[in-house]
Amino acid sequence: MKYCSHCRADIVVTIPPGDNRERYTCPACDFIFYDNPRIVAGCIPIYGDQILLCKRSIEPRSGYWTLPAGFMENGETTQQGAWRETYEESMAKVEVGQLFSVCNVPRINQVHMFYLAQMTNATFGATSESSDVALFSSQDIPWDEIAFATVKQTLERFLADRDQNQFQLHHLEF
Ligand SMILES: [Zn+2]
C-alpha cells in the first residue's frame, strides 16, 4: 500500500497513539489501514457415505483437489459464506450443519472454518473455479493431490470422527 485511498497522500508505517504495533497510516487524513486475518469458510459436503471434492482450476494449487471454500464477503455470516463458496465451486446446494474445524494459519494470517454439510441430491458440476467436481468414498480420496494442509487434516479428522460415529469441533493449528 503506497497511497491513501481516501485522500491520495503517501502512506507511512507507524505505531499510532495508544497502539502497540506498526500500522499503515495516512499522515494527511490520519486514517489507519488495519490489516487483520482473513476468514476462509467452506463445507464438507456429504452425500451418503461420500464426500464432494473440487479440482481447482485457479491458482493457488491449480489441479489439486479441495473441499469447497473461499474468502468470506462483507455482510455475510460464516455459514452463508460456506454455502456460497460451495455453490460457486461445485454447483451443489447443501444444507450447512455444525461447525467441524477451525484451522488457524497464522503464518499467512488466515483462519479456515469448515462446516459439515448435507447434500440432499447429487446435483453438482464443474464451474469456472473447478475443472472437475466429484464424490469420493473414503478409500478413493486422492490424498497425494489435496490442495491444502487444512483441507487434508479436516478430511482426516472427519473420517476418524465418522468411524467413531461422533462429530466434534476441532481446533487445529498449522
Ligand atoms: Zn489520507
Short mmCIF file of N, CA and C and ligand atoms in Angstrom, two decimals:
data_model
loop_
_atom_site.label_atom_id
_atom_site.label_comp_id
_atom_site.label_asym_id
_atom_site.label_seq_id
_atom_site.Cartn_x
_atom_site.Cartn_y
_atom_site.Cartn_z
N MET A 1 0.86 -1.20 0.00
CA MET A 1 0.00 0.00 0.00
C MET A 1 0.89 1.24 0.00
N LYS A 2 0.65 2.11 -0.98
CA LYS A 2 1.53 3.28 -1.15
C LYS A 2 0.78 4.60 -0.92
N TYR A 3 -0.44 4.68 -1.45
CA TYR A 3 -1.20 5.92 -1.35
C TYR A 3 -2.48 5.72 -0.53
N CYS A 4 -2.89 6.76 0.17
CA CYS A 4 -4.13 6.71 0.93
C CYS A 4 -5.32 6.63 -0.02
N SER A 5 -6.21 5.66 0.22
CA SER A 5 -7.37 5.50 -0.66
C SER A 5 -8.44 6.56 -0.39
N HIS A 6 -8.25 7.35 0.65
CA HIS A 6 -9.22 8.41 0.96
C HIS A 6 -8.77 9.75 0.41
N CYS A 7 -7.47 10.08 0.57
CA CYS A 7 -7.02 11.42 0.17
C CYS A 7 -5.82 11.40 -0.77
N ARG A 8 -5.31 10.22 -1.13
CA ARG A 8 -4.22 10.03 -2.09
C ARG A 8 -2.86 10.45 -1.57
N ALA A 9 -2.75 10.82 -0.29
CA ALA A 9 -1.43 11.17 0.26
C ALA A 9 -0.57 9.91 0.40
N ASP A 10 0.73 10.09 0.57
CA ASP A 10 1.63 8.95 0.75
C ASP A 10 1.39 8.30 2.12
N ILE A 11 1.29 6.97 2.13
CA ILE A 11 1.09 6.22 3.37
C ILE A 11 2.44 6.07 4.09
N VAL A 12 2.40 6.11 5.41
CA VAL A 12 3.59 5.81 6.21
C VAL A 12 3.26 4.64 7.13
N VAL A 13 4.32 3.94 7.59
CA VAL A 13 4.15 2.87 8.56
C VAL A 13 4.60 3.39 9.91
N THR A 14 3.68 3.41 10.86
CA THR A 14 3.99 3.97 12.16
C THR A 14 3.11 3.33 13.23
N ILE A 15 3.51 3.46 14.49
CA ILE A 15 2.69 2.98 15.59
C ILE A 15 1.76 4.11 16.02
N PRO A 16 0.46 3.97 15.79
CA PRO A 16 -0.48 5.04 16.15
C PRO A 16 -0.52 5.25 17.66
N PRO A 17 -0.89 6.45 18.11
CA PRO A 17 -1.02 6.70 19.56
C PRO A 17 -1.97 5.69 20.19
N GLY A 18 -1.57 5.11 21.32
CA GLY A 18 -2.42 4.16 22.01
C GLY A 18 -2.35 2.76 21.46
N ASP A 19 -1.63 2.57 20.37
CA ASP A 19 -1.49 1.24 19.77
C ASP A 19 -0.15 0.65 20.20
N ASN A 20 0.10 -0.60 19.85
CA ASN A 20 1.36 -1.22 20.23
C ASN A 20 2.05 -1.91 19.06
N ARG A 21 1.57 -1.69 17.85
CA ARG A 21 2.26 -2.26 16.70
C ARG A 21 2.13 -1.36 15.48
N GLU A 22 3.00 -1.60 14.51
CA GLU A 22 3.05 -0.72 13.34
C GLU A 22 1.81 -0.91 12.46
N ARG A 23 1.31 0.20 11.94
CA ARG A 23 0.16 0.19 11.03
C ARG A 23 0.45 1.10 9.84
N TYR A 24 -0.22 0.77 8.71
CA TYR A 24 -0.21 1.69 7.59
C TYR A 24 -1.12 2.87 7.95
N THR A 25 -0.57 4.06 7.93
CA THR A 25 -1.29 5.24 8.40
C THR A 25 -1.13 6.38 7.41
N CYS A 26 -2.19 7.17 7.24
CA CYS A 26 -2.12 8.35 6.38
C CYS A 26 -1.82 9.58 7.24
N PRO A 27 -0.66 10.22 7.02
CA PRO A 27 -0.31 11.39 7.83
C PRO A 27 -1.16 12.61 7.49
N ALA A 28 -1.83 12.58 6.34
CA ALA A 28 -2.63 13.74 5.93
C ALA A 28 -4.03 13.72 6.55
N CYS A 29 -4.71 12.56 6.47
CA CYS A 29 -6.08 12.49 7.00
C CYS A 29 -6.18 11.61 8.24
N ASP A 30 -5.04 11.07 8.70
CA ASP A 30 -4.96 10.26 9.93
C ASP A 30 -5.69 8.93 9.83
N PHE A 31 -6.06 8.50 8.63
CA PHE A 31 -6.73 7.20 8.51
C PHE A 31 -5.72 6.09 8.78
N ILE A 32 -6.17 5.07 9.54
CA ILE A 32 -5.33 3.91 9.83
C ILE A 32 -5.86 2.71 9.06
N PHE A 33 -4.99 2.09 8.27
CA PHE A 33 -5.41 0.93 7.47
C PHE A 33 -5.02 -0.34 8.23
N TYR A 34 -5.98 -0.89 8.98
CA TYR A 34 -5.71 -2.12 9.74
C TYR A 34 -5.66 -3.30 8.79
N ASP A 35 -4.70 -4.17 9.03
CA ASP A 35 -4.52 -5.35 8.20
C ASP A 35 -4.67 -6.56 9.12
N ASN A 36 -5.82 -7.21 9.07
CA ASN A 36 -6.15 -8.27 10.01
C ASN A 36 -6.35 -9.60 9.29
N PRO A 37 -6.35 -10.70 10.06
CA PRO A 37 -6.52 -12.02 9.43
C PRO A 37 -7.83 -12.12 8.64
N ARG A 38 -7.79 -12.98 7.64
CA ARG A 38 -8.98 -13.20 6.82
C ARG A 38 -9.53 -14.60 7.07
N ILE A 39 -10.85 -14.70 6.95
CA ILE A 39 -11.52 -15.97 7.20
C ILE A 39 -11.90 -16.64 5.89
N VAL A 40 -11.51 -17.90 5.78
CA VAL A 40 -11.93 -18.76 4.68
C VAL A 40 -13.01 -19.69 5.23
N ALA A 41 -14.18 -19.67 4.61
CA ALA A 41 -15.29 -20.52 5.04
C ALA A 41 -15.58 -21.57 3.98
N GLY A 42 -15.83 -22.80 4.44
CA GLY A 42 -16.08 -23.86 3.48
C GLY A 42 -16.91 -24.97 4.08
N CYS A 43 -17.18 -25.98 3.26
CA CYS A 43 -18.03 -27.10 3.66
C CYS A 43 -17.34 -28.43 3.44
N ILE A 44 -17.81 -29.41 4.19
CA ILE A 44 -17.54 -30.83 3.92
C ILE A 44 -18.85 -31.38 3.39
N PRO A 45 -19.08 -31.32 2.07
CA PRO A 45 -20.37 -31.77 1.52
C PRO A 45 -20.45 -33.29 1.54
N ILE A 46 -21.50 -33.80 2.17
CA ILE A 46 -21.66 -35.24 2.38
C ILE A 46 -22.88 -35.73 1.61
N TYR A 47 -22.66 -36.80 0.85
CA TYR A 47 -23.78 -37.44 0.14
C TYR A 47 -23.69 -38.93 0.41
N GLY A 48 -24.58 -39.43 1.24
CA GLY A 48 -24.46 -40.81 1.68
C GLY A 48 -23.16 -41.00 2.43
N ASP A 49 -22.33 -41.95 1.97
CA ASP A 49 -21.03 -42.14 2.61
C ASP A 49 -19.91 -41.52 1.78
N GLN A 50 -20.27 -40.60 0.88
CA GLN A 50 -19.27 -39.98 0.02
C GLN A 50 -19.09 -38.49 0.35
N ILE A 51 -17.94 -37.97 -0.05
CA ILE A 51 -17.60 -36.56 0.18
C ILE A 51 -17.35 -35.89 -1.17
N LEU A 52 -17.86 -34.67 -1.31
CA LEU A 52 -17.70 -33.94 -2.57
C LEU A 52 -16.40 -33.13 -2.53
N LEU A 53 -15.55 -33.34 -3.53
CA LEU A 53 -14.31 -32.57 -3.65
C LEU A 53 -14.29 -31.85 -4.99
N CYS A 54 -13.54 -30.74 -5.03
CA CYS A 54 -13.43 -29.92 -6.23
C CYS A 54 -11.97 -29.88 -6.68
N LYS A 55 -11.78 -30.05 -7.99
CA LYS A 55 -10.43 -29.94 -8.56
C LYS A 55 -10.22 -28.50 -8.99
N ARG A 56 -9.29 -27.84 -8.36
CA ARG A 56 -9.11 -26.40 -8.57
C ARG A 56 -8.62 -26.10 -9.99
N SER A 57 -9.24 -25.10 -10.61
CA SER A 57 -8.78 -24.66 -11.93
C SER A 57 -8.15 -23.27 -11.85
N ILE A 58 -7.95 -22.79 -10.62
CA ILE A 58 -7.35 -21.47 -10.42
C ILE A 58 -6.21 -21.61 -9.41
N GLU A 59 -5.27 -20.68 -9.50
CA GLU A 59 -4.17 -20.66 -8.52
C GLU A 59 -4.68 -20.05 -7.22
N PRO A 60 -4.11 -20.37 -6.07
CA PRO A 60 -3.01 -21.32 -5.92
C PRO A 60 -3.49 -22.77 -5.96
N ARG A 61 -2.53 -23.66 -6.25
CA ARG A 61 -2.77 -25.10 -6.21
C ARG A 61 -3.76 -25.56 -7.28
N SER A 62 -3.67 -24.94 -8.45
CA SER A 62 -4.49 -25.38 -9.57
C SER A 62 -4.19 -26.84 -9.89
N GLY A 63 -5.26 -27.62 -10.17
CA GLY A 63 -5.08 -29.04 -10.49
C GLY A 63 -5.15 -29.95 -9.29
N TYR A 64 -5.16 -29.36 -8.10
CA TYR A 64 -5.27 -30.16 -6.88
C TYR A 64 -6.71 -30.14 -6.36
N TRP A 65 -7.03 -31.15 -5.55
CA TRP A 65 -8.39 -31.30 -5.04
C TRP A 65 -8.55 -30.59 -3.71
N THR A 66 -9.76 -30.04 -3.49
CA THR A 66 -10.02 -29.33 -2.24
C THR A 66 -11.47 -29.50 -1.83
N LEU A 67 -11.72 -29.26 -0.57
CA LEU A 67 -13.10 -29.02 -0.15
C LEU A 67 -13.48 -27.64 -0.65
N PRO A 68 -14.75 -27.42 -1.03
CA PRO A 68 -15.14 -26.09 -1.47
C PRO A 68 -15.05 -25.08 -0.33
N ALA A 69 -14.33 -23.99 -0.56
CA ALA A 69 -14.12 -22.99 0.48
C ALA A 69 -13.55 -21.72 -0.15
N GLY A 70 -13.75 -20.61 0.52
CA GLY A 70 -13.17 -19.38 -0.01
C GLY A 70 -13.34 -18.23 0.97
N PHE A 71 -12.77 -17.09 0.60
CA PHE A 71 -12.80 -15.93 1.49
C PHE A 71 -14.22 -15.42 1.68
N MET A 72 -14.56 -15.13 2.92
CA MET A 72 -15.86 -14.53 3.22
C MET A 72 -16.00 -13.18 2.55
N GLU A 73 -17.23 -12.83 2.24
CA GLU A 73 -17.55 -11.50 1.74
C GLU A 73 -18.12 -10.66 2.89
N ASN A 74 -18.00 -9.35 2.77
CA ASN A 74 -18.62 -8.47 3.76
C ASN A 74 -20.13 -8.71 3.77
N GLY A 75 -20.72 -8.65 4.95
CA GLY A 75 -22.17 -8.71 5.06
C GLY A 75 -22.75 -10.10 5.14
N GLU A 76 -21.89 -11.13 5.15
CA GLU A 76 -22.44 -12.47 5.26
C GLU A 76 -21.89 -13.16 6.51
N THR A 77 -22.62 -14.18 6.95
CA THR A 77 -22.16 -14.99 8.09
C THR A 77 -21.21 -16.07 7.59
N THR A 78 -20.55 -16.74 8.53
CA THR A 78 -19.64 -17.81 8.11
C THR A 78 -20.41 -18.94 7.41
N GLN A 79 -21.63 -19.24 7.92
CA GLN A 79 -22.42 -20.29 7.26
C GLN A 79 -22.83 -19.87 5.84
N GLN A 80 -23.21 -18.61 5.69
CA GLN A 80 -23.59 -18.12 4.36
C GLN A 80 -22.39 -18.16 3.42
N GLY A 81 -21.22 -17.78 3.94
CA GLY A 81 -20.02 -17.82 3.12
C GLY A 81 -19.68 -19.24 2.70
N ALA A 82 -19.81 -20.18 3.63
CA ALA A 82 -19.53 -21.57 3.32
C ALA A 82 -20.51 -22.10 2.27
N TRP A 83 -21.79 -21.76 2.41
CA TRP A 83 -22.79 -22.19 1.43
C TRP A 83 -22.49 -21.61 0.05
N ARG A 84 -22.23 -20.30 0.02
CA ARG A 84 -21.98 -19.60 -1.26
C ARG A 84 -20.76 -20.17 -1.96
N GLU A 85 -19.67 -20.35 -1.21
CA GLU A 85 -18.45 -20.87 -1.82
C GLU A 85 -18.67 -22.28 -2.36
N THR A 86 -19.45 -23.07 -1.63
CA THR A 86 -19.73 -24.43 -2.08
C THR A 86 -20.52 -24.40 -3.38
N TYR A 87 -21.49 -23.50 -3.45
CA TYR A 87 -22.27 -23.39 -4.68
C TYR A 87 -21.42 -22.86 -5.84
N GLU A 88 -20.61 -21.85 -5.56
CA GLU A 88 -19.79 -21.26 -6.63
C GLU A 88 -18.76 -22.24 -7.18
N GLU A 89 -18.25 -23.11 -6.34
CA GLU A 89 -17.17 -24.00 -6.76
C GLU A 89 -17.67 -25.36 -7.23
N SER A 90 -18.90 -25.74 -6.84
CA SER A 90 -19.35 -27.10 -7.15
C SER A 90 -20.78 -27.18 -7.69
N MET A 91 -21.51 -26.05 -7.66
CA MET A 91 -22.92 -26.00 -8.05
C MET A 91 -23.81 -26.85 -7.15
N ALA A 92 -23.28 -27.33 -6.03
CA ALA A 92 -24.09 -28.09 -5.07
C ALA A 92 -24.75 -27.13 -4.09
N LYS A 93 -26.06 -27.34 -3.87
CA LYS A 93 -26.80 -26.56 -2.88
C LYS A 93 -26.94 -27.42 -1.63
N VAL A 94 -26.11 -27.14 -0.64
CA VAL A 94 -26.03 -28.00 0.54
C VAL A 94 -26.87 -27.43 1.68
N GLU A 95 -27.09 -28.29 2.67
CA GLU A 95 -27.67 -27.85 3.94
C GLU A 95 -26.53 -27.78 4.94
N VAL A 96 -26.15 -26.55 5.28
CA VAL A 96 -25.00 -26.35 6.16
C VAL A 96 -25.36 -26.76 7.58
N GLY A 97 -24.55 -27.63 8.17
CA GLY A 97 -24.79 -28.12 9.52
C GLY A 97 -23.79 -27.55 10.51
N GLN A 98 -23.32 -28.41 11.40
CA GLN A 98 -22.48 -27.93 12.51
C GLN A 98 -21.06 -27.61 12.05
N LEU A 99 -20.45 -26.66 12.78
CA LEU A 99 -19.06 -26.32 12.54
C LEU A 99 -18.19 -27.51 12.91
N PHE A 100 -17.25 -27.87 12.02
CA PHE A 100 -16.44 -29.06 12.26
C PHE A 100 -14.99 -28.73 12.59
N SER A 101 -14.38 -27.81 11.82
CA SER A 101 -12.98 -27.49 12.10
C SER A 101 -12.71 -26.00 12.00
N VAL A 102 -11.87 -25.51 12.91
CA VAL A 102 -11.36 -24.14 12.88
C VAL A 102 -9.85 -24.27 12.76
N CYS A 103 -9.32 -23.87 11.61
CA CYS A 103 -7.90 -24.08 11.30
C CYS A 103 -7.19 -22.74 11.34
N ASN A 104 -6.32 -22.55 12.34
CA ASN A 104 -5.56 -21.31 12.44
C ASN A 104 -4.27 -21.44 11.62
N VAL A 105 -4.07 -20.48 10.72
CA VAL A 105 -2.85 -20.48 9.90
C VAL A 105 -2.18 -19.12 10.05
N PRO A 106 -1.59 -18.84 11.24
CA PRO A 106 -1.05 -17.50 11.49
C PRO A 106 0.07 -17.11 10.54
N ARG A 107 0.77 -18.08 9.98
CA ARG A 107 1.87 -17.80 9.05
C ARG A 107 1.39 -16.96 7.85
N ILE A 108 0.14 -17.19 7.42
CA ILE A 108 -0.40 -16.44 6.29
C ILE A 108 -1.61 -15.60 6.70
N ASN A 109 -1.78 -15.43 8.01
CA ASN A 109 -2.85 -14.56 8.52
C ASN A 109 -4.24 -14.98 8.04
N GLN A 110 -4.52 -16.29 8.17
CA GLN A 110 -5.83 -16.80 7.76
C GLN A 110 -6.40 -17.73 8.83
N VAL A 111 -7.73 -17.81 8.85
CA VAL A 111 -8.45 -18.80 9.64
C VAL A 111 -9.40 -19.52 8.68
N HIS A 112 -9.28 -20.84 8.62
CA HIS A 112 -10.15 -21.64 7.74
C HIS A 112 -11.19 -22.35 8.60
N MET A 113 -12.46 -22.21 8.24
CA MET A 113 -13.55 -22.82 9.00
C MET A 113 -14.35 -23.73 8.08
N PHE A 114 -14.50 -24.99 8.49
CA PHE A 114 -15.25 -25.94 7.67
C PHE A 114 -16.48 -26.44 8.42
N TYR A 115 -17.61 -26.43 7.72
CA TYR A 115 -18.88 -26.91 8.27
C TYR A 115 -19.23 -28.26 7.66
N LEU A 116 -19.83 -29.13 8.49
CA LEU A 116 -20.47 -30.31 7.93
C LEU A 116 -21.64 -29.85 7.09
N ALA A 117 -21.87 -30.48 5.95
CA ALA A 117 -22.96 -30.06 5.07
C ALA A 117 -23.55 -31.27 4.37
N GLN A 118 -24.87 -31.36 4.39
CA GLN A 118 -25.56 -32.47 3.74
C GLN A 118 -25.96 -32.09 2.33
N MET A 119 -25.75 -33.02 1.41
CA MET A 119 -26.28 -32.87 0.06
C MET A 119 -27.58 -33.67 0.00
N THR A 120 -28.67 -33.02 -0.40
CA THR A 120 -29.95 -33.73 -0.44
C THR A 120 -30.15 -34.41 -1.79
N ASN A 121 -29.31 -34.07 -2.77
CA ASN A 121 -29.31 -34.77 -4.04
C ASN A 121 -27.92 -34.68 -4.65
N ALA A 122 -27.71 -35.40 -5.74
CA ALA A 122 -26.37 -35.48 -6.32
C ALA A 122 -26.19 -34.46 -7.45
N THR A 123 -26.80 -33.27 -7.28
CA THR A 123 -26.66 -32.23 -8.28
C THR A 123 -25.40 -31.42 -8.00
N PHE A 124 -24.43 -31.50 -8.91
CA PHE A 124 -23.21 -30.72 -8.80
C PHE A 124 -22.53 -30.76 -10.16
N GLY A 125 -21.50 -29.94 -10.32
CA GLY A 125 -20.79 -29.96 -11.59
C GLY A 125 -19.62 -29.00 -11.61
N ALA A 126 -18.85 -29.07 -12.68
CA ALA A 126 -17.69 -28.19 -12.83
C ALA A 126 -18.14 -26.74 -12.94
N THR A 127 -17.27 -25.84 -12.53
CA THR A 127 -17.56 -24.41 -12.55
C THR A 127 -16.33 -23.68 -13.06
N SER A 128 -16.41 -22.36 -13.10
CA SER A 128 -15.26 -21.58 -13.56
C SER A 128 -14.07 -21.74 -12.62
N GLU A 129 -14.33 -22.16 -11.37
CA GLU A 129 -13.25 -22.31 -10.39
C GLU A 129 -12.80 -23.76 -10.23
N SER A 130 -13.61 -24.68 -10.75
CA SER A 130 -13.31 -26.11 -10.57
C SER A 130 -13.41 -26.83 -11.91
N SER A 131 -12.31 -27.44 -12.35
CA SER A 131 -12.34 -28.15 -13.63
C SER A 131 -13.07 -29.48 -13.51
N ASP A 132 -13.16 -29.99 -12.28
CA ASP A 132 -13.87 -31.24 -12.06
C ASP A 132 -14.43 -31.21 -10.63
N VAL A 133 -15.58 -31.81 -10.45
CA VAL A 133 -16.19 -31.94 -9.13
C VAL A 133 -16.68 -33.38 -9.04
N ALA A 134 -16.36 -34.05 -7.93
CA ALA A 134 -16.70 -35.47 -7.86
C ALA A 134 -16.92 -35.90 -6.42
N LEU A 135 -17.72 -36.97 -6.29
CA LEU A 135 -17.94 -37.60 -4.99
C LEU A 135 -16.90 -38.69 -4.78
N PHE A 136 -16.35 -38.73 -3.56
CA PHE A 136 -15.32 -39.71 -3.25
C PHE A 136 -15.73 -40.53 -2.03
N SER A 137 -15.57 -41.84 -2.13
CA SER A 137 -15.62 -42.68 -0.93
C SER A 137 -14.29 -42.53 -0.20
N SER A 138 -14.30 -42.89 1.08
CA SER A 138 -13.10 -42.64 1.88
C SER A 138 -11.86 -43.32 1.29
N GLN A 139 -12.05 -44.52 0.73
CA GLN A 139 -10.87 -45.24 0.21
C GLN A 139 -10.38 -44.65 -1.11
N ASP A 140 -11.14 -43.75 -1.72
CA ASP A 140 -10.75 -43.20 -3.02
C ASP A 140 -10.23 -41.76 -2.95
N ILE A 141 -10.18 -41.18 -1.76
CA ILE A 141 -9.73 -39.79 -1.64
C ILE A 141 -8.29 -39.66 -2.14
N PRO A 142 -8.04 -38.73 -3.04
CA PRO A 142 -6.68 -38.59 -3.61
C PRO A 142 -5.76 -37.83 -2.65
N TRP A 143 -5.28 -38.53 -1.63
CA TRP A 143 -4.53 -37.87 -0.55
C TRP A 143 -3.29 -37.14 -1.05
N ASP A 144 -2.67 -37.65 -2.10
CA ASP A 144 -1.44 -37.00 -2.60
C ASP A 144 -1.73 -35.79 -3.47
N GLU A 145 -3.01 -35.56 -3.74
CA GLU A 145 -3.37 -34.44 -4.60
C GLU A 145 -4.33 -33.48 -3.91
N ILE A 146 -4.27 -33.42 -2.59
CA ILE A 146 -5.10 -32.48 -1.83
C ILE A 146 -4.39 -31.13 -1.79
N ALA A 147 -5.13 -30.06 -2.05
CA ALA A 147 -4.52 -28.75 -2.30
C ALA A 147 -3.89 -28.14 -1.05
N PHE A 148 -4.55 -28.29 0.10
CA PHE A 148 -4.11 -27.53 1.27
C PHE A 148 -4.05 -28.42 2.51
N ALA A 149 -3.11 -28.11 3.39
CA ALA A 149 -2.96 -28.89 4.62
C ALA A 149 -4.21 -28.81 5.48
N THR A 150 -4.87 -27.65 5.51
CA THR A 150 -6.08 -27.52 6.33
C THR A 150 -7.18 -28.45 5.82
N VAL A 151 -7.27 -28.59 4.52
CA VAL A 151 -8.28 -29.47 3.93
C VAL A 151 -7.93 -30.93 4.23
N LYS A 152 -6.65 -31.27 4.08
CA LYS A 152 -6.23 -32.66 4.31
C LYS A 152 -6.51 -33.07 5.75
N GLN A 153 -6.13 -32.19 6.69
CA GLN A 153 -6.33 -32.57 8.09
C GLN A 153 -7.81 -32.58 8.46
N THR A 154 -8.59 -31.67 7.89
CA THR A 154 -10.03 -31.67 8.13
C THR A 154 -10.65 -32.97 7.62
N LEU A 155 -10.23 -33.42 6.45
CA LEU A 155 -10.74 -34.69 5.92
C LEU A 155 -10.34 -35.87 6.80
N GLU A 156 -9.09 -35.86 7.27
CA GLU A 156 -8.63 -36.95 8.15
C GLU A 156 -9.46 -36.99 9.44
N ARG A 157 -9.67 -35.82 10.03
CA ARG A 157 -10.46 -35.76 11.27
C ARG A 157 -11.90 -36.18 11.02
N PHE A 158 -12.44 -35.77 9.87
CA PHE A 158 -13.81 -36.12 9.54
C PHE A 158 -13.97 -37.64 9.46
N LEU A 159 -13.07 -38.30 8.76
CA LEU A 159 -13.18 -39.75 8.60
C LEU A 159 -13.00 -40.45 9.94
N ALA A 160 -12.08 -39.93 10.78
CA ALA A 160 -11.87 -40.53 12.11
C ALA A 160 -13.11 -40.37 12.97
N ASP A 161 -13.70 -39.17 12.95
CA ASP A 161 -14.92 -38.94 13.73
C ASP A 161 -16.06 -39.81 13.22
N ARG A 162 -16.15 -39.95 11.91
CA ARG A 162 -17.25 -40.74 11.35
C ARG A 162 -17.13 -42.20 11.78
N ASP A 163 -15.88 -42.69 11.86
CA ASP A 163 -15.67 -44.05 12.34
C ASP A 163 -16.17 -44.22 13.77
N GLN A 164 -16.03 -43.13 14.56
CA GLN A 164 -16.48 -43.17 15.96
C GLN A 164 -17.97 -42.83 16.09
N ASN A 165 -18.57 -42.43 14.96
CA ASN A 165 -19.98 -42.03 14.94
C ASN A 165 -20.25 -40.84 15.85
N GLN A 166 -19.25 -39.95 15.99
CA GLN A 166 -19.42 -38.76 16.84
C GLN A 166 -18.56 -37.63 16.28
N PHE A 167 -19.23 -36.57 15.84
CA PHE A 167 -18.50 -35.44 15.24
C PHE A 167 -18.25 -34.38 16.30
N GLN A 168 -16.97 -34.01 16.45
CA GLN A 168 -16.59 -32.99 17.41
C GLN A 168 -16.12 -31.75 16.67
N LEU A 169 -15.96 -30.66 17.43
CA LEU A 169 -15.37 -29.45 16.86
C LEU A 169 -13.86 -29.52 17.05
N HIS A 170 -13.12 -29.35 15.96
CA HIS A 170 -11.67 -29.49 16.00
C HIS A 170 -11.00 -28.12 15.85
N HIS A 171 -10.21 -27.73 16.85
CA HIS A 171 -9.38 -26.53 16.74
C HIS A 171 -7.98 -26.97 16.32
N LEU A 172 -7.57 -26.54 15.15
CA LEU A 172 -6.30 -27.02 14.59
C LEU A 172 -5.37 -25.83 14.35
N GLU A 173 -4.06 -26.10 14.41
CA GLU A 173 -3.06 -25.08 14.11
C GLU A 173 -2.11 -25.58 13.05
N PHE A 174 -1.70 -24.69 12.18
CA PHE A 174 -0.81 -25.05 11.07
C PHE A 174 0.40 -24.14 11.04
ZN ZN B 1 -5.49 10.08 3.77
#
